[in-house]
Short mmCIF file of N, CA and C in Angstrom, two decimals:
data_model
loop_
_atom_site.label_atom_id
_atom_site.label_comp_id
_atom_site.label_asym_id
_atom_site.label_seq_id
_atom_site.Cartn_x
_atom_site.Cartn_y
_atom_site.Cartn_z
N UNK A 1 78.53 87.04 78.87
CA UNK A 1 79.92 87.28 77.92
C UNK A 1 80.21 88.45 78.96
N UNK A 2 80.89 88.76 79.56
CA UNK A 2 81.27 89.85 80.67
C UNK A 2 81.45 89.62 82.02
N UNK A 3 79.89 89.08 82.31
CA UNK A 3 79.95 89.07 83.85
C UNK A 3 80.68 88.68 84.90
N UNK A 4 80.77 89.76 85.63
CA UNK A 4 82.05 89.58 86.25
C UNK A 4 81.34 88.79 87.51
N UNK A 5 81.74 87.52 88.77
CA UNK A 5 81.26 86.96 88.98
C UNK A 5 82.38 86.59 90.42
N UNK A 6 81.89 86.19 91.21
CA UNK A 6 83.15 85.30 92.53
C UNK A 6 82.74 83.85 91.84
N UNK A 7 83.40 83.38 93.37
CA UNK A 7 83.88 81.61 92.39
C UNK A 7 84.49 81.84 94.20
N UNK A 8 84.35 79.69 94.20
CA UNK A 8 84.56 79.71 95.91
C UNK A 8 86.01 79.53 95.27
N UNK A 9 86.96 79.77 96.74
CA UNK A 9 87.81 79.05 96.56
C UNK A 9 88.51 78.15 97.72
N UNK A 10 89.87 77.44 96.95
CA UNK A 10 89.91 76.31 98.08
C UNK A 10 90.96 76.25 99.25
N UNK A 11 91.60 76.93 100.48
CA UNK A 11 92.77 76.89 100.61
C UNK A 11 92.86 75.86 101.06
N UNK A 12 94.30 75.68 101.86
CA UNK A 12 94.92 76.92 101.39
C UNK A 12 95.74 76.36 99.24
N UNK A 13 95.96 77.40 99.12
CA UNK A 13 96.08 77.49 97.34
C UNK A 13 97.62 77.18 97.03
N UNK A 14 97.73 76.66 95.95
CA UNK A 14 98.57 76.14 95.43
C UNK A 14 99.57 77.02 95.45
N UNK A 15 99.32 78.32 95.17
CA UNK A 15 100.09 78.88 94.09
C UNK A 15 101.14 79.67 95.89
N UNK A 16 100.41 79.80 96.64
CA UNK A 16 100.27 80.04 98.30
C UNK A 16 100.62 78.90 98.87
N UNK A 17 100.73 78.22 99.49
CA UNK A 17 100.18 76.30 99.94
C UNK A 17 99.66 76.97 101.94
N UNK A 18 100.64 77.87 102.10
CA UNK A 18 100.83 78.03 103.02
C UNK A 18 99.36 79.83 103.64
N UNK A 19 98.98 80.19 102.10
CA UNK A 19 97.32 80.96 102.10
C UNK A 19 96.32 80.40 103.21
N UNK A 20 96.43 81.47 104.42
CA UNK A 20 94.55 81.10 105.45
C UNK A 20 93.06 82.72 104.78
N UNK A 21 93.34 83.33 103.57
CA UNK A 21 92.50 83.84 103.02
C UNK A 21 92.70 83.72 101.61
N UNK A 22 91.20 83.67 100.74
CA UNK A 22 91.59 83.70 98.93
C UNK A 22 89.96 84.66 98.52
N UNK A 23 90.59 84.64 97.73
CA UNK A 23 89.10 85.30 96.98
C UNK A 23 89.11 84.74 95.80
N UNK A 24 88.07 85.00 94.76
CA UNK A 24 88.55 84.66 93.66
C UNK A 24 87.03 84.70 92.14
N UNK A 25 87.72 85.82 91.20
CA UNK A 25 86.22 86.53 90.90
C UNK A 25 86.90 86.44 89.20
N UNK A 26 85.80 86.14 88.36
CA UNK A 26 86.23 85.16 86.76
C UNK A 26 84.79 86.21 86.27
N UNK A 27 85.58 86.29 85.32
CA UNK A 27 84.66 87.00 83.65
C UNK A 27 85.42 85.89 82.57
N UNK A 28 83.59 85.09 81.66
CA UNK A 28 84.10 84.91 80.60
C UNK A 28 84.26 86.07 79.12
N UNK A 29 85.67 85.94 78.26
CA UNK A 29 85.71 86.53 77.54
C UNK A 29 85.80 86.11 76.93
N UNK A 30 85.69 87.00 75.23
CA UNK A 30 85.44 86.05 73.60
C UNK A 30 85.98 87.90 72.61
N UNK A 31 87.09 87.59 72.53
CA UNK A 31 88.16 87.03 72.19
C UNK A 31 88.48 86.00 72.73
N UNK A 32 89.45 84.64 72.93
CA UNK A 32 90.02 84.68 74.29
C UNK A 32 91.89 84.94 73.94
N UNK A 33 91.62 85.19 75.22
CA UNK A 33 93.33 85.82 75.66
C UNK A 33 94.60 84.69 74.57
N UNK A 34 95.82 85.07 74.12
CA UNK A 34 96.22 83.77 73.96
C UNK A 34 97.85 83.57 75.14
N UNK A 35 97.69 84.02 76.20
CA UNK A 35 98.73 83.53 77.39
C UNK A 35 98.34 84.42 78.12
N UNK A 36 98.23 83.51 79.74
CA UNK A 36 97.73 85.19 80.49
C UNK A 36 98.43 85.65 81.25
N UNK A 37 99.53 85.67 80.98
CA UNK A 37 100.29 87.28 81.17
C UNK A 37 99.31 88.25 80.35
N UNK A 38 98.57 88.16 79.48
CA UNK A 38 98.40 88.86 78.28
C UNK A 38 96.81 89.65 78.52
N UNK A 39 96.54 88.11 79.73
CA UNK A 39 94.84 88.09 80.32
C UNK A 39 95.77 90.14 81.52
N UNK A 40 95.78 89.48 82.15
CA UNK A 40 96.64 89.76 83.27
C UNK A 40 97.37 91.55 83.67
N UNK A 41 98.13 91.15 82.32
CA UNK A 41 98.40 92.98 81.44
C UNK A 41 96.60 93.34 81.21
N UNK A 42 95.62 93.09 80.76
CA UNK A 42 95.37 93.27 80.51
C UNK A 42 93.80 93.86 81.43
N UNK A 43 93.91 93.63 82.78
CA UNK A 43 93.09 93.52 83.90
C UNK A 43 93.63 94.59 84.74
N UNK A 44 94.95 94.57 84.66
CA UNK A 44 96.21 95.39 85.55
C UNK A 44 95.78 96.98 84.87
N UNK A 45 95.82 96.84 83.28
CA UNK A 45 95.90 98.26 82.63
C UNK A 45 94.36 98.53 83.10
N UNK A 46 94.05 97.64 83.94
CA UNK A 46 92.42 98.28 83.71
C UNK A 46 91.18 98.28 85.67
N UNK A 47 92.37 98.45 86.47
CA UNK A 47 92.36 98.76 87.06
C UNK A 47 91.75 100.77 86.89
N UNK A 48 90.84 101.23 88.08
CA UNK A 48 90.23 102.26 88.08
C UNK A 48 91.44 102.95 88.77
N UNK A 49 91.26 104.30 88.13
CA UNK A 49 92.38 105.57 87.36
C UNK A 49 92.81 106.21 89.11
N UNK A 50 91.58 106.28 90.46
CA UNK A 50 91.47 106.28 91.61
C UNK A 50 92.32 105.38 91.59
N UNK A 51 93.27 104.04 91.42
CA UNK A 51 93.69 102.79 92.63
C UNK A 51 95.53 103.47 92.38
N UNK A 52 95.90 103.95 91.50
CA UNK A 52 97.77 104.57 91.35
C UNK A 52 97.39 106.03 92.60
N UNK A 53 96.62 106.43 93.14
CA UNK A 53 96.94 107.79 93.83
C UNK A 53 97.06 107.01 94.97
N UNK A 54 95.92 106.20 94.94
CA UNK A 54 95.29 105.60 96.38
C UNK A 54 96.76 104.95 96.76
N UNK A 55 97.30 103.55 96.44
CA UNK A 55 98.74 103.28 96.65
C UNK A 55 99.40 104.06 96.86
N UNK A 56 100.24 104.75 96.25
CA UNK A 56 101.03 106.43 96.87
C UNK A 56 100.17 106.63 97.93
N UNK A 57 99.54 107.09 98.76
CA UNK A 57 98.99 106.87 99.91
C UNK A 57 99.11 105.88 100.19
N UNK A 58 99.19 104.56 100.26
CA UNK A 58 99.10 103.66 101.04
C UNK A 58 100.88 103.22 101.76
N UNK A 59 100.96 103.91 100.44
CA UNK A 59 103.05 104.18 100.87
C UNK A 59 102.99 104.46 101.76
N UNK A 60 102.79 106.45 102.22
CA UNK A 60 102.95 107.16 103.11
C UNK A 60 102.33 106.77 104.33
N UNK A 61 101.25 105.65 104.66
CA UNK A 61 100.87 105.84 105.62
C UNK A 61 101.61 104.50 106.37
N UNK A 62 101.90 103.55 105.23
CA UNK A 62 102.45 101.96 106.02
C UNK A 62 104.17 102.24 106.12
N UNK A 63 104.54 102.91 105.92
CA UNK A 63 106.03 103.58 105.07
C UNK A 63 106.40 102.72 107.20
N UNK A 64 106.12 104.30 107.32
CA UNK A 64 106.79 104.13 109.07
C UNK A 64 106.31 102.18 110.04
N UNK A 65 105.78 101.08 108.95
CA UNK A 65 105.96 100.25 110.26
C UNK A 65 106.47 98.74 108.56
N UNK A 66 107.52 99.51 108.38
CA UNK A 66 108.28 98.48 107.42
C UNK A 66 107.63 97.57 106.17
N UNK A 67 106.37 98.23 105.94
CA UNK A 67 106.07 97.18 105.32
C UNK A 67 105.71 97.46 103.34
N UNK A 68 106.03 97.20 102.96
CA UNK A 68 106.85 96.68 101.23
C UNK A 68 105.76 98.20 100.67
N UNK A 69 106.19 98.43 98.90
CA UNK A 69 105.33 98.83 98.23
C UNK A 69 105.46 98.84 96.89
N UNK A 70 105.71 98.89 96.01
CA UNK A 70 105.32 98.87 94.62
C UNK A 70 107.39 100.18 94.29
N UNK A 71 107.31 100.59 95.10
CA UNK A 71 108.72 101.07 95.77
C UNK A 71 109.65 100.07 95.46
N UNK A 72 109.06 98.75 96.07
CA UNK A 72 110.46 98.68 96.94
C UNK A 72 110.60 96.82 95.62
N UNK A 73 109.95 96.55 94.57
CA UNK A 73 110.34 96.31 93.77
C UNK A 73 111.45 96.63 92.58
N UNK A 74 111.92 95.98 91.93
CA UNK A 74 113.09 96.44 91.25
C UNK A 74 113.09 96.27 90.12
N UNK A 75 113.70 97.10 89.11
CA UNK A 75 113.41 97.53 87.59
C UNK A 75 113.32 96.81 87.31
N UNK A 76 114.73 96.15 87.44
CA UNK A 76 114.33 94.71 86.70
C UNK A 76 113.97 93.25 86.78
N UNK A 77 113.47 93.23 88.21
CA UNK A 77 112.00 92.70 87.59
C UNK A 77 111.21 91.93 86.64
N UNK A 78 111.02 90.72 86.25
CA UNK A 78 109.69 90.27 85.85
C UNK A 78 108.70 90.82 86.64
N UNK A 79 107.88 91.84 85.90
CA UNK A 79 106.72 92.68 86.83
C UNK A 79 105.73 92.79 85.27
N UNK A 80 104.51 92.33 86.15
CA UNK A 80 103.00 92.54 85.49
C UNK A 80 102.55 94.02 85.96
N UNK A 81 102.69 95.32 86.17
CA UNK A 81 101.68 95.84 86.36
C UNK A 81 103.02 97.08 87.53
N UNK A 82 102.57 96.57 88.71
CA UNK A 82 103.35 96.74 89.90
C UNK A 82 103.90 95.10 90.77
N UNK A 83 102.92 94.00 90.34
CA UNK A 83 103.24 93.05 90.80
C UNK A 83 104.88 91.94 90.54
N UNK A 84 106.15 92.02 90.74
CA UNK A 84 106.65 90.89 90.10
C UNK A 84 105.75 88.97 90.14
N UNK A 85 106.35 88.54 89.05
CA UNK A 85 105.73 87.80 88.75
C UNK A 85 106.57 86.87 89.49
N UNK A 86 106.02 85.38 89.88
CA UNK A 86 106.42 84.50 89.89
C UNK A 86 106.64 83.18 89.73
N UNK A 87 105.71 83.03 88.62
CA UNK A 87 105.28 82.24 87.64
C UNK A 87 104.56 82.14 87.27
N UNK A 88 105.11 81.30 85.66
CA UNK A 88 104.29 81.43 84.93
C UNK A 88 103.82 80.40 83.31
N UNK A 89 103.15 79.81 83.41
CA UNK A 89 102.51 79.10 81.65
C UNK A 89 102.15 79.68 80.72
N UNK A 90 101.42 78.95 79.84
CA UNK A 90 100.23 79.61 78.76
C UNK A 90 99.29 80.17 79.42
N UNK A 91 98.91 79.10 80.83
CA UNK A 91 97.20 79.34 80.99
C UNK A 91 97.20 79.89 82.20
N UNK A 92 97.85 79.99 83.69
CA UNK A 92 98.95 80.25 84.58
C UNK A 92 99.69 81.75 84.80
N UNK A 93 99.36 83.03 85.00
CA UNK A 93 100.26 83.96 85.89
C UNK A 93 100.52 83.82 87.31
N UNK A 94 101.16 84.05 88.36
CA UNK A 94 101.50 83.69 89.68
C UNK A 94 102.16 85.23 89.54
N UNK A 95 101.67 85.96 90.71
CA UNK A 95 102.80 87.46 90.75
C UNK A 95 102.36 87.77 91.71
N UNK A 96 103.20 88.30 92.86
CA UNK A 96 102.66 88.71 94.56
C UNK A 96 104.17 89.12 95.23
N UNK A 97 104.30 89.48 96.19
CA UNK A 97 105.33 88.94 96.83
C UNK A 97 105.19 89.07 98.07
N UNK A 98 106.37 88.76 99.06
CA UNK A 98 106.48 88.52 100.76
C UNK A 98 106.60 89.54 101.25
N UNK A 99 105.86 90.67 102.56
CA UNK A 99 106.22 91.19 103.29
C UNK A 99 106.49 90.79 104.99
N UNK A 100 106.61 91.57 105.91
CA UNK A 100 105.94 91.45 107.30
C UNK A 100 104.80 90.60 108.19
N UNK A 101 103.76 91.75 107.48
CA UNK A 101 102.73 91.91 108.10
C UNK A 101 101.77 90.10 106.80
N UNK A 102 102.38 90.18 105.84
CA UNK A 102 101.44 89.27 104.55
C UNK A 102 102.25 88.93 103.95
N UNK A 103 101.42 87.45 103.29
CA UNK A 103 102.81 87.39 101.77
C UNK A 103 101.30 87.85 101.01
N UNK A 104 101.47 87.83 99.74
CA UNK A 104 99.88 87.48 98.59
C UNK A 104 100.51 86.84 97.49
N UNK A 105 99.45 86.51 96.07
CA UNK A 105 99.74 85.65 95.47
C UNK A 105 98.30 86.53 95.24
N UNK A 106 99.38 87.52 93.19
CA UNK A 106 98.15 87.22 92.22
C UNK A 106 97.49 86.34 91.20
N UNK A 107 96.50 85.81 90.82
CA UNK A 107 96.61 83.93 90.00
C UNK A 107 96.34 84.26 89.12
N UNK A 108 96.13 84.30 87.75
CA UNK A 108 95.23 84.80 86.38
C UNK A 108 94.93 83.41 85.93
N UNK A 109 93.98 82.39 85.87
CA UNK A 109 94.54 81.32 84.93
C UNK A 109 93.27 81.65 83.65
N UNK A 110 93.69 80.55 82.75
CA UNK A 110 92.59 81.73 81.41
C UNK A 110 92.02 79.42 81.69
N UNK A 111 91.07 79.56 81.09
CA UNK A 111 90.26 77.96 80.81
C UNK A 111 89.31 78.01 79.80
N UNK A 112 89.84 77.22 78.53
CA UNK A 112 87.81 77.53 77.55
C UNK A 112 86.39 76.44 77.96
N UNK A 113 85.69 78.07 77.28
CA UNK A 113 84.65 77.61 77.33
C UNK A 113 83.92 77.43 76.73
N UNK A 114 82.76 76.74 76.22
CA UNK A 114 82.02 77.07 75.34
C UNK A 114 80.92 78.17 74.72
N UNK A 115 81.40 79.28 75.80
CA UNK A 115 81.27 80.83 74.70
C UNK A 115 82.71 80.76 75.27
N UNK A 116 83.13 80.98 74.98
CA UNK A 116 84.86 81.86 74.93
C UNK A 116 85.81 80.72 76.24
N UNK A 117 86.16 82.40 76.94
CA UNK A 117 87.36 81.73 77.54
C UNK A 117 86.99 82.07 79.51
N UNK A 118 87.35 81.43 80.04
CA UNK A 118 87.14 81.91 81.50
C UNK A 118 88.18 82.85 81.82
N UNK A 119 87.73 83.63 82.12
CA UNK A 119 89.12 84.91 82.76
C UNK A 119 89.31 85.13 84.70
N UNK A 120 90.19 84.47 85.76
CA UNK A 120 90.34 83.62 87.11
C UNK A 120 91.17 84.91 87.59
N UNK A 121 90.36 85.34 87.90
CA UNK A 121 91.77 86.68 88.99
C UNK A 121 91.39 85.75 90.12
N UNK A 122 92.80 85.79 91.09
CA UNK A 122 93.09 84.78 91.95
C UNK A 122 93.45 85.60 93.37
N UNK A 123 92.41 86.14 94.54
CA UNK A 123 93.44 86.77 95.96
C UNK A 123 94.03 85.52 96.69
N UNK A 124 95.22 85.71 97.31
CA UNK A 124 95.53 84.29 97.85
C UNK A 124 96.56 84.92 99.36
N UNK A 125 96.37 85.36 100.00
CA UNK A 125 97.00 86.16 100.83
C UNK A 125 97.94 84.95 102.40
N UNK A 126 98.09 85.17 103.02
CA UNK A 126 98.79 84.64 104.42
C UNK A 126 99.05 85.44 105.35
N UNK A 127 98.56 85.87 106.29
CA UNK A 127 98.61 86.78 106.88
C UNK A 127 100.25 86.13 108.15
N UNK A 128 100.18 87.33 108.32
CA UNK A 128 102.02 86.61 109.84
C UNK A 128 100.92 87.78 110.98
N UNK A 129 100.61 88.07 110.92
CA UNK A 129 100.16 88.98 112.09
C UNK A 129 98.77 89.46 112.27
N UNK A 130 99.19 90.50 113.35
CA UNK A 130 97.93 91.27 113.50
C UNK A 130 97.80 92.59 112.66
N UNK A 131 99.17 93.01 112.09
CA UNK A 131 99.32 94.63 111.15
C UNK A 131 98.66 93.25 110.31
N UNK A 132 98.91 92.35 109.63
CA UNK A 132 97.99 91.78 108.33
C UNK A 132 96.83 91.38 108.08
N UNK A 133 96.22 90.86 109.28
CA UNK A 133 94.78 90.57 109.49
C UNK A 133 94.23 91.91 109.34
N UNK A 134 94.39 92.71 110.20
CA UNK A 134 94.11 94.00 109.94
C UNK A 134 94.68 95.32 108.90
N UNK A 135 94.99 94.93 107.93
CA UNK A 135 95.72 95.09 107.21
C UNK A 135 94.58 95.09 105.80
N UNK A 136 94.39 94.22 106.28
CA UNK A 136 93.73 92.93 105.15
C UNK A 136 91.51 93.47 105.42
N UNK A 137 91.91 93.62 106.34
CA UNK A 137 90.55 94.15 106.54
C UNK A 137 90.31 95.67 105.49
N UNK A 138 92.14 96.00 106.22
CA UNK A 138 91.08 98.15 106.06
C UNK A 138 91.13 97.79 104.06
N UNK A 139 91.51 96.68 103.37
CA UNK A 139 92.13 97.11 101.99
C UNK A 139 90.61 96.33 101.77
N UNK A 140 89.91 95.37 101.67
CA UNK A 140 89.28 94.07 101.40
C UNK A 140 87.81 95.11 100.85
N UNK A 141 87.28 96.37 101.35
CA UNK A 141 86.32 97.01 100.28
C UNK A 141 86.74 97.33 99.11
N UNK A 142 88.06 98.31 99.07
CA UNK A 142 88.97 98.37 97.55
C UNK A 142 89.11 97.48 96.85
N UNK A 143 89.55 96.16 97.50
CA UNK A 143 89.78 95.08 96.85
C UNK A 143 88.89 94.86 95.81
N UNK A 144 88.26 94.54 95.94
CA UNK A 144 86.71 94.05 95.88
C UNK A 144 86.67 94.77 94.69
N UNK A 145 86.66 95.82 94.86
CA UNK A 145 85.76 97.20 93.82
C UNK A 145 86.80 97.25 92.71
N UNK A 146 88.10 97.25 93.01
CA UNK A 146 89.05 97.68 91.68
C UNK A 146 89.17 95.79 91.56
N UNK A 147 89.01 95.08 92.03
CA UNK A 147 88.98 93.72 90.69
C UNK A 147 88.05 93.15 90.14
N UNK A 148 86.85 93.97 90.39
CA UNK A 148 85.41 93.72 89.66
C UNK A 148 85.17 94.40 88.64
N UNK A 149 85.87 95.69 89.01
CA UNK A 149 85.96 96.66 88.20
C UNK A 149 87.04 96.84 86.73
N UNK A 150 88.21 96.39 87.11
CA UNK A 150 89.45 95.31 86.45
C UNK A 150 88.48 94.05 85.05
N UNK A 151 88.27 93.75 85.80
CA UNK A 151 87.83 92.26 85.32
C UNK A 151 86.57 92.93 83.53
N UNK A 152 85.32 93.45 84.53
CA UNK A 152 84.72 93.71 83.95
C UNK A 152 85.20 94.28 82.78
N UNK A 153 86.68 95.50 82.66
CA UNK A 153 86.70 96.51 82.00
C UNK A 153 87.41 95.87 80.89
N UNK A 154 88.14 94.79 81.20
CA UNK A 154 89.44 93.90 80.49
C UNK A 154 88.20 93.01 79.48
N UNK A 155 87.28 92.41 80.09
CA UNK A 155 86.19 91.73 79.07
C UNK A 155 85.45 92.68 78.40
N UNK A 156 85.39 93.71 78.23
CA UNK A 156 84.26 94.50 77.63
C UNK A 156 85.24 95.07 76.17
N UNK A 157 86.54 95.70 76.82
CA UNK A 157 87.90 95.70 75.88
C UNK A 157 88.05 94.58 74.71
N UNK A 158 87.65 92.88 75.12
CA UNK A 158 87.74 92.59 74.63
C UNK A 158 87.02 91.72 73.27
N UNK A 159 85.91 92.48 73.83
CA UNK A 159 84.64 92.23 72.99
C UNK A 159 84.55 92.71 71.62
#
């Protein structure tokens, strides 16, 4: 219980049919979440403290290139953290947005297991150009650290 592991992803992902890159991380929790939104909020709420200052720096760096950031999300939008929700069922939440360099979705899936509930966080990306490919390579180490940490912390809080 609570061990975060990377799992395989088949591309393209149905949440982003033209995706050309994805990763997925999974943890088993007990007690289970009632809704995927609850799990998504627990995960985003468990991001490491340094994530938000890093996003602020990211915004300063990418603004001259015309890339979107958290400030481009409408205050009226249905969001989980900074991520606009694009689709939702009880067992799956999809959030993300499209930008000039890449489109991305985060997908939170809930599946019952014999020992609790598998919570899977998948990130699916469609890179549009060289900037999108370079950007993904720059953020991947941070992305992996944030996801593993947040999933583990969310699972520990459930126990």
